[in-house]
């Protein structure tokens, strides 16, 4: 399996028989064997997770299927929260986001890939105690559905707008509850210096991949 970081929360995953594209909104998509099927995932319709030109952007690939939340289109497979969807030999489980849309747990070719979308512990400095408790409860209700899961690759939010403690708290909870081989931080764009600092602070977690250092990462 190869993981190609694209931009922000966009990732392209190359498997032996499938390609998976998550939350593309801009950047360069790898141009590989275009006979292999491409499964395009959109967690929600926020501008930084969804490009309305996604069909045109991916037209190089001949066999495409779109699994989408937040955009109704007769050609797309609509991904509601808390559902299981089978698309060909790709099994998809959705979790409800703590912001908008869904997170995806995708199983195919004996691999398990998780993309959080905007499912995250969104703590902010001006939150009340009650707001933080409500957010924590919602986050834990979803993440505990993955407790004990063996996950090959997870794409998790590490948002630069949150302070250090808040940004990494949800990240750490996920890592403790699941057995994840490789975690790719996402949901930042022009904040590489801050992300370097945060990823270095998580150096005890040997499964955290510094996304921006690789054209692709091979597992």
Short mmCIF file of N, CA and C in Angstrom, two decimals, residues 24-198:
data_model
loop_
_atom_site.label_atom_id
_atom_site.label_comp_id
_atom_site.label_asym_id
_atom_site.label_seq_id
_atom_site.Cartn_x
_atom_site.Cartn_y
_atom_site.Cartn_z
N UNK A 24 -10.66 15.23 -1.39
CA UNK A 24 -9.87 16.08 -2.29
C UNK A 24 -10.55 17.42 -2.47
N UNK A 25 -9.76 18.51 -2.33
CA UNK A 25 -10.29 19.79 -2.80
C UNK A 25 -9.31 20.56 -3.66
N UNK A 26 -8.01 20.30 -3.52
CA UNK A 26 -7.07 20.85 -4.48
C UNK A 26 -5.74 20.12 -4.35
N UNK A 27 -4.90 20.28 -5.37
CA UNK A 27 -3.62 19.61 -5.37
C UNK A 27 -3.51 18.63 -6.52
N UNK A 28 -2.39 17.96 -6.60
CA UNK A 28 -2.09 17.05 -7.70
C UNK A 28 -2.41 15.62 -7.33
N UNK A 29 -3.27 14.99 -8.13
CA UNK A 29 -3.62 13.58 -7.93
C UNK A 29 -2.66 12.71 -8.74
N UNK A 30 -2.12 11.64 -8.15
CA UNK A 30 -1.22 10.76 -8.92
C UNK A 30 -1.91 10.18 -10.14
N UNK A 31 -1.18 10.10 -11.23
CA UNK A 31 -1.68 9.50 -12.46
C UNK A 31 -1.00 8.15 -12.63
N UNK A 32 -1.70 7.10 -12.25
CA UNK A 32 -1.15 5.74 -12.25
C UNK A 32 -1.91 4.91 -13.27
N UNK A 33 -1.91 3.60 -13.12
CA UNK A 33 -2.63 2.71 -14.03
C UNK A 33 -4.12 3.06 -14.01
N UNK A 34 -4.62 3.62 -15.09
CA UNK A 34 -6.00 4.12 -15.04
C UNK A 34 -7.06 3.07 -15.33
N UNK A 35 -6.66 1.81 -15.44
CA UNK A 35 -7.63 0.73 -15.57
C UNK A 35 -8.13 0.26 -14.20
N UNK A 36 -7.34 0.51 -13.19
CA UNK A 36 -7.71 0.09 -11.83
C UNK A 36 -8.82 1.00 -11.30
N UNK A 37 -9.82 0.45 -10.61
CA UNK A 37 -10.94 1.29 -10.16
C UNK A 37 -10.53 2.29 -9.08
N UNK A 38 -11.14 3.46 -9.16
CA UNK A 38 -10.92 4.53 -8.19
C UNK A 38 -12.20 4.77 -7.41
N UNK A 39 -12.09 4.75 -6.08
CA UNK A 39 -13.22 5.03 -5.20
C UNK A 39 -12.96 6.38 -4.54
N UNK A 40 -13.86 7.32 -4.80
CA UNK A 40 -13.69 8.70 -4.35
C UNK A 40 -14.60 8.94 -3.16
N UNK A 41 -14.01 9.33 -2.03
CA UNK A 41 -14.77 9.55 -0.79
C UNK A 41 -14.81 11.04 -0.46
N UNK A 42 -16.00 11.51 -0.12
CA UNK A 42 -16.20 12.89 0.32
C UNK A 42 -16.93 12.84 1.65
N UNK A 43 -16.27 13.30 2.71
CA UNK A 43 -16.86 13.18 4.04
C UNK A 43 -17.96 14.20 4.30
N UNK A 44 -17.87 15.37 3.66
CA UNK A 44 -18.90 16.40 3.78
C UNK A 44 -18.58 17.50 2.77
N UNK A 45 -19.46 18.48 2.68
CA UNK A 45 -19.35 19.44 1.58
C UNK A 45 -18.68 20.76 1.96
N UNK A 46 -17.96 20.83 3.06
CA UNK A 46 -17.17 22.01 3.33
C UNK A 46 -16.14 22.19 2.21
N UNK A 47 -15.85 23.44 1.88
CA UNK A 47 -15.00 23.71 0.71
C UNK A 47 -13.64 23.03 0.79
N UNK A 48 -13.11 22.82 2.02
CA UNK A 48 -11.77 22.25 2.17
C UNK A 48 -11.78 20.72 2.22
N UNK A 49 -12.94 20.13 1.93
CA UNK A 49 -13.04 18.67 1.85
C UNK A 49 -13.70 18.20 0.55
N UNK A 50 -14.24 19.15 -0.19
CA UNK A 50 -15.01 18.78 -1.39
C UNK A 50 -14.79 19.79 -2.50
N UNK A 51 -14.41 19.30 -3.64
CA UNK A 51 -14.27 20.12 -4.84
C UNK A 51 -15.44 19.80 -5.78
N UNK A 52 -16.30 20.77 -6.09
CA UNK A 52 -17.43 20.49 -6.98
C UNK A 52 -17.03 19.96 -8.35
N UNK A 53 -15.75 20.15 -8.70
CA UNK A 53 -15.25 19.65 -9.99
C UNK A 53 -14.58 18.27 -9.84
N UNK A 54 -14.96 17.54 -8.82
CA UNK A 54 -14.28 16.28 -8.52
C UNK A 54 -14.37 15.28 -9.68
N UNK A 55 -15.47 15.29 -10.41
CA UNK A 55 -15.58 14.38 -11.55
C UNK A 55 -14.59 14.73 -12.65
N UNK A 56 -14.48 16.01 -12.94
CA UNK A 56 -13.53 16.45 -13.97
C UNK A 56 -12.09 16.19 -13.53
N UNK A 57 -11.83 16.45 -12.25
CA UNK A 57 -10.47 16.30 -11.72
C UNK A 57 -10.00 14.85 -11.80
N UNK A 58 -10.92 13.91 -11.65
CA UNK A 58 -10.55 12.48 -11.61
C UNK A 58 -10.85 11.75 -12.92
N UNK A 59 -11.16 12.48 -14.00
CA UNK A 59 -11.61 11.82 -15.22
C UNK A 59 -10.52 10.97 -15.90
N UNK A 60 -9.27 11.16 -15.53
CA UNK A 60 -8.19 10.31 -16.04
C UNK A 60 -8.47 8.83 -15.74
N UNK A 61 -9.10 8.58 -14.60
CA UNK A 61 -9.41 7.20 -14.20
C UNK A 61 -10.73 6.76 -14.83
N UNK A 62 -10.71 5.64 -15.51
CA UNK A 62 -11.85 5.20 -16.32
C UNK A 62 -13.00 4.64 -15.49
N UNK A 63 -12.66 4.00 -14.39
CA UNK A 63 -13.67 3.32 -13.58
C UNK A 63 -13.71 3.97 -12.20
N UNK A 64 -14.69 4.87 -12.02
CA UNK A 64 -14.78 5.64 -10.77
C UNK A 64 -16.13 5.44 -10.10
N UNK A 65 -16.09 5.42 -8.78
CA UNK A 65 -17.32 5.45 -7.99
C UNK A 65 -17.14 6.47 -6.88
N UNK A 66 -18.22 7.23 -6.61
CA UNK A 66 -18.17 8.33 -5.66
C UNK A 66 -19.04 8.00 -4.46
N UNK A 67 -18.43 8.02 -3.28
CA UNK A 67 -19.14 7.75 -2.02
C UNK A 67 -19.11 9.05 -1.24
N UNK A 68 -20.27 9.70 -1.12
CA UNK A 68 -20.30 11.11 -0.77
C UNK A 68 -21.33 11.40 0.30
N UNK A 69 -20.97 12.28 1.24
CA UNK A 69 -21.94 12.85 2.17
C UNK A 69 -22.05 14.34 1.90
N UNK A 70 -23.26 14.85 1.99
CA UNK A 70 -23.45 16.29 1.88
C UNK A 70 -23.71 16.81 0.49
N UNK A 71 -23.60 15.94 -0.51
CA UNK A 71 -23.85 16.33 -1.90
C UNK A 71 -24.76 15.29 -2.53
N UNK A 72 -25.94 15.68 -2.90
CA UNK A 72 -26.89 14.74 -3.52
C UNK A 72 -26.75 14.81 -5.03
N UNK A 73 -26.43 13.68 -5.59
CA UNK A 73 -26.23 13.57 -7.03
C UNK A 73 -26.59 12.15 -7.41
N UNK A 74 -27.44 11.98 -8.40
CA UNK A 74 -27.91 10.65 -8.77
C UNK A 74 -26.81 9.68 -9.15
N UNK A 75 -25.64 10.21 -9.51
CA UNK A 75 -24.52 9.35 -9.89
C UNK A 75 -23.68 8.94 -8.68
N UNK A 76 -23.91 9.55 -7.53
CA UNK A 76 -23.11 9.28 -6.35
C UNK A 76 -23.81 8.30 -5.42
N UNK A 77 -23.01 7.55 -4.68
CA UNK A 77 -23.53 6.71 -3.59
C UNK A 77 -23.55 7.58 -2.35
N UNK A 78 -24.74 7.78 -1.79
CA UNK A 78 -24.85 8.69 -0.65
C UNK A 78 -24.47 7.97 0.64
N UNK A 79 -23.57 8.59 1.40
CA UNK A 79 -23.05 7.98 2.64
C UNK A 79 -23.67 8.67 3.85
N UNK A 80 -24.70 8.06 4.40
CA UNK A 80 -25.29 8.57 5.64
C UNK A 80 -24.44 8.14 6.82
N UNK A 81 -24.61 8.85 7.94
CA UNK A 81 -23.87 8.52 9.15
C UNK A 81 -24.38 7.21 9.74
N UNK A 82 -23.46 6.49 10.37
CA UNK A 82 -23.77 5.27 11.12
C UNK A 82 -24.40 4.19 10.23
N UNK A 83 -23.80 3.99 9.07
CA UNK A 83 -24.27 2.98 8.12
C UNK A 83 -23.12 2.09 7.68
N UNK A 84 -23.46 0.94 7.12
CA UNK A 84 -22.49 0.10 6.45
C UNK A 84 -22.90 -0.01 4.99
N UNK A 85 -21.93 0.20 4.11
CA UNK A 85 -22.19 0.22 2.67
C UNK A 85 -21.20 -0.73 2.01
N UNK A 86 -21.68 -1.55 1.12
CA UNK A 86 -20.80 -2.42 0.33
C UNK A 86 -20.82 -1.92 -1.11
N UNK A 87 -19.66 -1.53 -1.59
CA UNK A 87 -19.51 -1.07 -2.97
C UNK A 87 -18.51 -2.00 -3.65
N UNK A 88 -19.01 -2.87 -4.52
CA UNK A 88 -18.16 -3.91 -5.11
C UNK A 88 -17.58 -4.74 -3.96
N UNK A 89 -16.25 -4.81 -3.85
CA UNK A 89 -15.64 -5.56 -2.75
C UNK A 89 -15.02 -4.61 -1.71
N UNK A 90 -15.57 -3.41 -1.65
CA UNK A 90 -15.11 -2.41 -0.69
C UNK A 90 -16.19 -2.22 0.37
N UNK A 91 -15.86 -2.59 1.61
CA UNK A 91 -16.82 -2.45 2.71
C UNK A 91 -16.56 -1.14 3.44
N UNK A 92 -17.62 -0.36 3.61
CA UNK A 92 -17.49 0.99 4.16
C UNK A 92 -18.40 1.12 5.38
N UNK A 93 -17.82 1.58 6.47
CA UNK A 93 -18.58 1.91 7.68
C UNK A 93 -18.46 3.41 7.89
N UNK A 94 -19.56 4.08 8.20
CA UNK A 94 -19.52 5.51 8.45
C UNK A 94 -19.77 5.81 9.93
N UNK A 95 -19.10 6.83 10.41
CA UNK A 95 -19.33 7.35 11.75
C UNK A 95 -19.83 8.78 11.62
N UNK A 96 -20.58 9.24 12.61
CA UNK A 96 -21.10 10.60 12.56
C UNK A 96 -20.05 11.59 13.02
N UNK A 97 -19.85 12.64 12.26
CA UNK A 97 -18.86 13.66 12.60
C UNK A 97 -19.33 14.49 13.79
N UNK A 98 -18.37 15.06 14.51
CA UNK A 98 -18.67 16.03 15.56
C UNK A 98 -18.77 17.44 14.98
N UNK A 99 -18.62 17.54 13.67
CA UNK A 99 -18.82 18.82 12.97
C UNK A 99 -19.87 18.61 11.89
N UNK A 100 -19.46 18.28 10.68
CA UNK A 100 -20.39 18.00 9.59
C UNK A 100 -20.02 16.68 8.94
N UNK A 101 -21.03 15.97 8.45
CA UNK A 101 -20.80 14.79 7.62
C UNK A 101 -20.41 13.55 8.39
N UNK A 102 -19.46 12.81 7.84
CA UNK A 102 -19.13 11.48 8.35
C UNK A 102 -17.62 11.28 8.36
N UNK A 103 -17.21 10.24 9.08
CA UNK A 103 -15.88 9.64 8.94
C UNK A 103 -16.07 8.30 8.24
N UNK A 104 -15.01 7.82 7.59
CA UNK A 104 -15.07 6.56 6.84
C UNK A 104 -14.09 5.54 7.42
N UNK A 105 -14.58 4.32 7.61
CA UNK A 105 -13.72 3.17 7.85
C UNK A 105 -13.90 2.24 6.66
N UNK A 106 -12.83 2.05 5.91
CA UNK A 106 -12.89 1.33 4.64
C UNK A 106 -12.07 0.04 4.74
N UNK A 107 -12.68 -1.07 4.35
CA UNK A 107 -11.99 -2.36 4.37
C UNK A 107 -12.02 -2.99 2.99
N UNK A 108 -10.84 -3.29 2.48
CA UNK A 108 -10.73 -3.99 1.21
C UNK A 108 -9.32 -4.56 1.09
N UNK A 109 -9.17 -5.65 0.37
CA UNK A 109 -7.87 -6.30 0.17
C UNK A 109 -7.18 -6.60 1.50
N UNK A 110 -7.98 -6.95 2.52
CA UNK A 110 -7.45 -7.24 3.85
C UNK A 110 -6.73 -6.05 4.48
N UNK A 111 -7.10 -4.86 4.06
CA UNK A 111 -6.56 -3.63 4.64
C UNK A 111 -7.71 -2.81 5.22
N UNK A 112 -7.41 -2.07 6.28
CA UNK A 112 -8.40 -1.21 6.91
C UNK A 112 -7.85 0.21 6.96
N UNK A 113 -8.62 1.13 6.38
CA UNK A 113 -8.20 2.53 6.27
C UNK A 113 -9.29 3.40 6.90
N UNK A 114 -8.87 4.32 7.77
CA UNK A 114 -9.81 5.23 8.43
C UNK A 114 -9.49 6.66 8.03
N UNK A 115 -10.53 7.39 7.61
CA UNK A 115 -10.40 8.81 7.33
C UNK A 115 -11.41 9.55 8.19
N UNK A 116 -10.93 10.46 9.03
CA UNK A 116 -11.79 11.08 10.03
C UNK A 116 -12.72 12.15 9.48
N UNK A 117 -12.42 12.68 8.27
CA UNK A 117 -13.20 13.84 7.85
C UNK A 117 -13.04 14.94 8.88
N UNK A 118 -14.13 15.43 9.45
CA UNK A 118 -14.06 16.40 10.53
C UNK A 118 -14.52 15.81 11.86
N UNK A 119 -14.45 14.48 11.99
CA UNK A 119 -14.73 13.86 13.29
C UNK A 119 -13.50 14.06 14.18
N UNK A 120 -13.65 14.89 15.17
CA UNK A 120 -12.50 15.32 15.96
C UNK A 120 -13.00 15.89 17.28
N UNK A 121 -12.11 16.00 18.23
CA UNK A 121 -12.44 16.62 19.52
C UNK A 121 -12.18 18.13 19.38
N UNK A 122 -13.23 18.83 18.98
CA UNK A 122 -13.10 20.26 18.67
C UNK A 122 -13.23 21.09 19.95
N UNK A 123 -12.16 21.23 20.70
CA UNK A 123 -12.12 22.11 21.86
C UNK A 123 -11.54 23.46 21.44
N UNK A 124 -12.17 24.53 21.94
CA UNK A 124 -11.69 25.89 21.68
C UNK A 124 -11.49 26.63 22.99
N UNK A 125 -10.63 27.63 22.98
CA UNK A 125 -10.27 28.34 24.22
C UNK A 125 -11.48 28.95 24.91
N UNK A 126 -12.46 29.41 24.14
CA UNK A 126 -13.59 30.10 24.75
C UNK A 126 -14.79 29.20 25.03
N UNK A 127 -14.62 27.89 24.90
CA UNK A 127 -15.71 26.95 25.21
C UNK A 127 -16.03 26.98 26.70
N UNK A 128 -17.31 26.79 27.01
CA UNK A 128 -17.70 26.59 28.40
C UNK A 128 -17.40 25.15 28.81
N UNK A 129 -17.44 24.89 30.09
CA UNK A 129 -17.23 23.53 30.61
C UNK A 129 -18.29 22.58 30.02
N UNK A 130 -19.52 23.08 29.93
CA UNK A 130 -20.62 22.26 29.40
C UNK A 130 -20.41 21.95 27.92
N UNK A 131 -19.94 22.93 27.16
CA UNK A 131 -19.69 22.71 25.73
C UNK A 131 -18.59 21.68 25.52
N UNK A 132 -17.56 21.75 26.34
CA UNK A 132 -16.48 20.77 26.21
C UNK A 132 -16.95 19.37 26.58
N UNK A 133 -17.77 19.27 27.61
CA UNK A 133 -18.27 17.96 28.00
C UNK A 133 -19.15 17.37 26.91
N UNK A 134 -19.99 18.21 26.33
CA UNK A 134 -20.85 17.75 25.24
C UNK A 134 -20.03 17.27 24.05
N UNK A 135 -18.99 18.03 23.70
CA UNK A 135 -18.13 17.64 22.59
C UNK A 135 -17.41 16.33 22.91
N UNK A 136 -16.90 16.21 24.13
CA UNK A 136 -16.20 14.98 24.53
C UNK A 136 -17.13 13.77 24.43
N UNK A 137 -18.34 13.92 24.91
CA UNK A 137 -19.30 12.81 24.88
C UNK A 137 -19.60 12.38 23.45
N UNK A 138 -19.79 13.36 22.57
CA UNK A 138 -20.08 13.04 21.17
C UNK A 138 -18.89 12.36 20.50
N UNK A 139 -17.70 12.88 20.77
CA UNK A 139 -16.50 12.29 20.17
C UNK A 139 -16.31 10.85 20.65
N UNK A 140 -16.41 10.65 21.96
CA UNK A 140 -16.19 9.31 22.51
C UNK A 140 -17.25 8.32 22.03
N UNK A 141 -18.48 8.77 21.86
CA UNK A 141 -19.54 7.88 21.39
C UNK A 141 -19.20 7.30 20.02
N UNK A 142 -18.54 8.08 19.18
CA UNK A 142 -18.18 7.60 17.86
C UNK A 142 -16.87 6.80 17.88
N UNK A 143 -15.85 7.33 18.52
CA UNK A 143 -14.54 6.67 18.51
C UNK A 143 -14.57 5.32 19.22
N UNK A 144 -15.40 5.18 20.23
CA UNK A 144 -15.49 3.89 20.93
C UNK A 144 -16.05 2.79 20.04
N UNK A 145 -16.70 3.15 18.94
CA UNK A 145 -17.14 2.14 17.97
C UNK A 145 -15.95 1.46 17.31
N UNK A 146 -14.79 2.09 17.38
CA UNK A 146 -13.57 1.54 16.78
C UNK A 146 -12.65 0.90 17.81
N UNK A 147 -13.09 0.83 19.05
CA UNK A 147 -12.23 0.34 20.13
C UNK A 147 -11.70 -1.06 19.82
N UNK A 148 -10.39 -1.21 19.91
CA UNK A 148 -9.75 -2.50 19.69
C UNK A 148 -9.57 -2.88 18.23
N UNK A 149 -9.97 -2.02 17.32
CA UNK A 149 -9.85 -2.32 15.89
C UNK A 149 -8.39 -2.31 15.45
N UNK A 150 -8.06 -3.22 14.55
CA UNK A 150 -6.77 -3.20 13.89
C UNK A 150 -6.91 -2.36 12.62
N UNK A 151 -6.23 -1.25 12.57
CA UNK A 151 -6.33 -0.30 11.46
C UNK A 151 -4.94 -0.13 10.85
N UNK A 152 -4.86 -0.27 9.55
CA UNK A 152 -3.57 -0.13 8.87
C UNK A 152 -3.14 1.32 8.74
N UNK A 153 -4.08 2.17 8.33
CA UNK A 153 -3.77 3.59 8.12
C UNK A 153 -4.93 4.42 8.63
N UNK A 154 -4.62 5.47 9.38
CA UNK A 154 -5.64 6.42 9.83
C UNK A 154 -5.21 7.83 9.49
N UNK A 155 -6.15 8.61 8.96
CA UNK A 155 -5.95 10.02 8.68
C UNK A 155 -6.72 10.80 9.73
N UNK A 156 -5.99 11.51 10.61
CA UNK A 156 -6.61 12.16 11.77
C UNK A 156 -6.38 13.66 11.76
N UNK A 157 -7.35 14.39 12.27
CA UNK A 157 -7.28 15.85 12.35
C UNK A 157 -6.22 16.28 13.37
N UNK A 158 -5.37 17.21 12.94
CA UNK A 158 -4.42 17.89 13.84
C UNK A 158 -4.47 19.36 13.45
N UNK A 159 -5.48 20.05 13.93
CA UNK A 159 -5.81 21.38 13.43
C UNK A 159 -4.95 22.46 14.08
N UNK A 160 -4.36 23.31 13.26
CA UNK A 160 -3.43 24.33 13.77
C UNK A 160 -4.14 25.47 14.49
N UNK A 161 -5.46 25.58 14.36
CA UNK A 161 -6.18 26.66 15.04
C UNK A 161 -6.40 26.37 16.52
N UNK A 162 -6.29 25.11 16.90
CA UNK A 162 -6.44 24.74 18.30
C UNK A 162 -5.09 24.87 19.01
N UNK A 163 -5.13 25.13 20.30
CA UNK A 163 -3.85 25.17 21.01
C UNK A 163 -3.30 23.74 21.13
N UNK A 164 -2.04 23.62 21.52
CA UNK A 164 -1.35 22.33 21.48
C UNK A 164 -2.09 21.24 22.25
N UNK A 165 -2.52 21.54 23.46
CA UNK A 165 -3.16 20.52 24.29
C UNK A 165 -4.45 20.03 23.66
N UNK A 166 -5.28 20.95 23.19
CA UNK A 166 -6.55 20.56 22.61
C UNK A 166 -6.37 19.81 21.29
N UNK A 167 -5.45 20.28 20.48
CA UNK A 167 -5.26 19.69 19.16
C UNK A 167 -4.89 18.21 19.24
N UNK A 168 -4.06 17.86 20.22
CA UNK A 168 -3.53 16.51 20.28
C UNK A 168 -4.33 15.58 21.17
N UNK A 169 -5.29 16.10 21.91
CA UNK A 169 -6.04 15.26 22.84
C UNK A 169 -6.85 14.20 22.11
N UNK A 170 -7.63 14.61 21.10
CA UNK A 170 -8.42 13.64 20.35
C UNK A 170 -7.56 12.64 19.61
N UNK A 171 -6.44 13.12 19.12
CA UNK A 171 -5.44 12.29 18.44
C UNK A 171 -4.98 11.17 19.37
N UNK A 172 -4.64 11.54 20.60
CA UNK A 172 -4.13 10.57 21.58
C UNK A 172 -5.20 9.56 21.98
N UNK A 173 -6.43 10.03 22.14
CA UNK A 173 -7.52 9.11 22.50
C UNK A 173 -7.69 8.05 21.43
N UNK A 174 -7.71 8.48 20.18
CA UNK A 174 -7.85 7.53 19.07
C UNK A 174 -6.73 6.50 19.09
N UNK A 175 -5.51 6.96 19.31
CA UNK A 175 -4.36 6.08 19.26
C UNK A 175 -4.38 5.05 20.40
N UNK A 176 -4.93 5.44 21.54
CA UNK A 176 -5.00 4.51 22.67
C UNK A 176 -6.11 3.48 22.50
N UNK A 177 -7.21 3.88 21.86
CA UNK A 177 -8.35 2.98 21.73
C UNK A 177 -8.23 1.99 20.59
N UNK A 178 -7.41 2.31 19.58
CA UNK A 178 -7.29 1.45 18.41
C UNK A 178 -5.87 0.90 18.29
N UNK A 179 -5.73 -0.12 17.47
CA UNK A 179 -4.41 -0.65 17.15
C UNK A 179 -4.08 -0.21 15.72
N UNK A 180 -3.51 0.97 15.61
CA UNK A 180 -3.29 1.58 14.29
C UNK A 180 -1.80 1.57 13.95
N UNK A 181 -1.49 1.05 12.77
CA UNK A 181 -0.09 0.93 12.36
C UNK A 181 0.52 2.27 11.97
N UNK A 182 -0.22 3.09 11.21
CA UNK A 182 0.33 4.35 10.72
C UNK A 182 -0.75 5.42 10.77
N UNK A 183 -0.41 6.56 11.40
CA UNK A 183 -1.33 7.69 11.50
C UNK A 183 -0.74 8.88 10.74
N UNK A 184 -1.57 9.45 9.86
CA UNK A 184 -1.18 10.63 9.09
C UNK A 184 -1.95 11.83 9.59
N UNK A 185 -1.27 12.82 10.18
CA UNK A 185 -1.97 14.05 10.59
C UNK A 185 -2.50 14.79 9.35
N UNK A 186 -3.63 15.46 9.52
CA UNK A 186 -4.20 16.19 8.39
C UNK A 186 -4.98 17.40 8.90
N UNK A 187 -5.59 18.12 7.97
CA UNK A 187 -6.43 19.28 8.24
C UNK A 187 -5.61 20.51 8.57
N UNK A 188 -4.48 20.62 7.93
CA UNK A 188 -3.71 21.85 7.97
C UNK A 188 -3.16 22.07 6.58
N UNK A 189 -2.87 23.32 6.25
CA UNK A 189 -2.47 23.64 4.89
C UNK A 189 -1.11 24.33 4.84
N UNK A 190 -1.01 25.50 5.44
CA UNK A 190 0.22 26.29 5.35
C UNK A 190 0.93 26.38 6.70
N UNK A 191 0.72 25.40 7.56
CA UNK A 191 1.23 25.49 8.93
C UNK A 191 2.26 24.40 9.21
N UNK A 192 3.15 24.16 8.25
CA UNK A 192 4.10 23.07 8.38
C UNK A 192 4.99 23.20 9.60
N UNK A 193 5.42 24.41 9.94
CA UNK A 193 6.32 24.59 11.08
C UNK A 193 5.64 24.19 12.39
N UNK A 194 4.40 24.62 12.54
CA UNK A 194 3.66 24.25 13.74
C UNK A 194 3.41 22.75 13.79
N UNK A 195 3.09 22.17 12.63
CA UNK A 195 2.84 20.73 12.60
C UNK A 195 4.11 19.94 12.91
N UNK A 196 5.25 20.42 12.41
CA UNK A 196 6.53 19.77 12.73
C UNK A 196 6.72 19.74 14.25
N UNK A 197 6.43 20.86 14.88
CA UNK A 197 6.58 20.95 16.33
C UNK A 197 5.67 19.95 17.04
N UNK A 198 4.42 19.88 16.58
CA UNK A 198 3.47 18.99 17.24
C UNK A 198 3.80 17.51 17.00
#
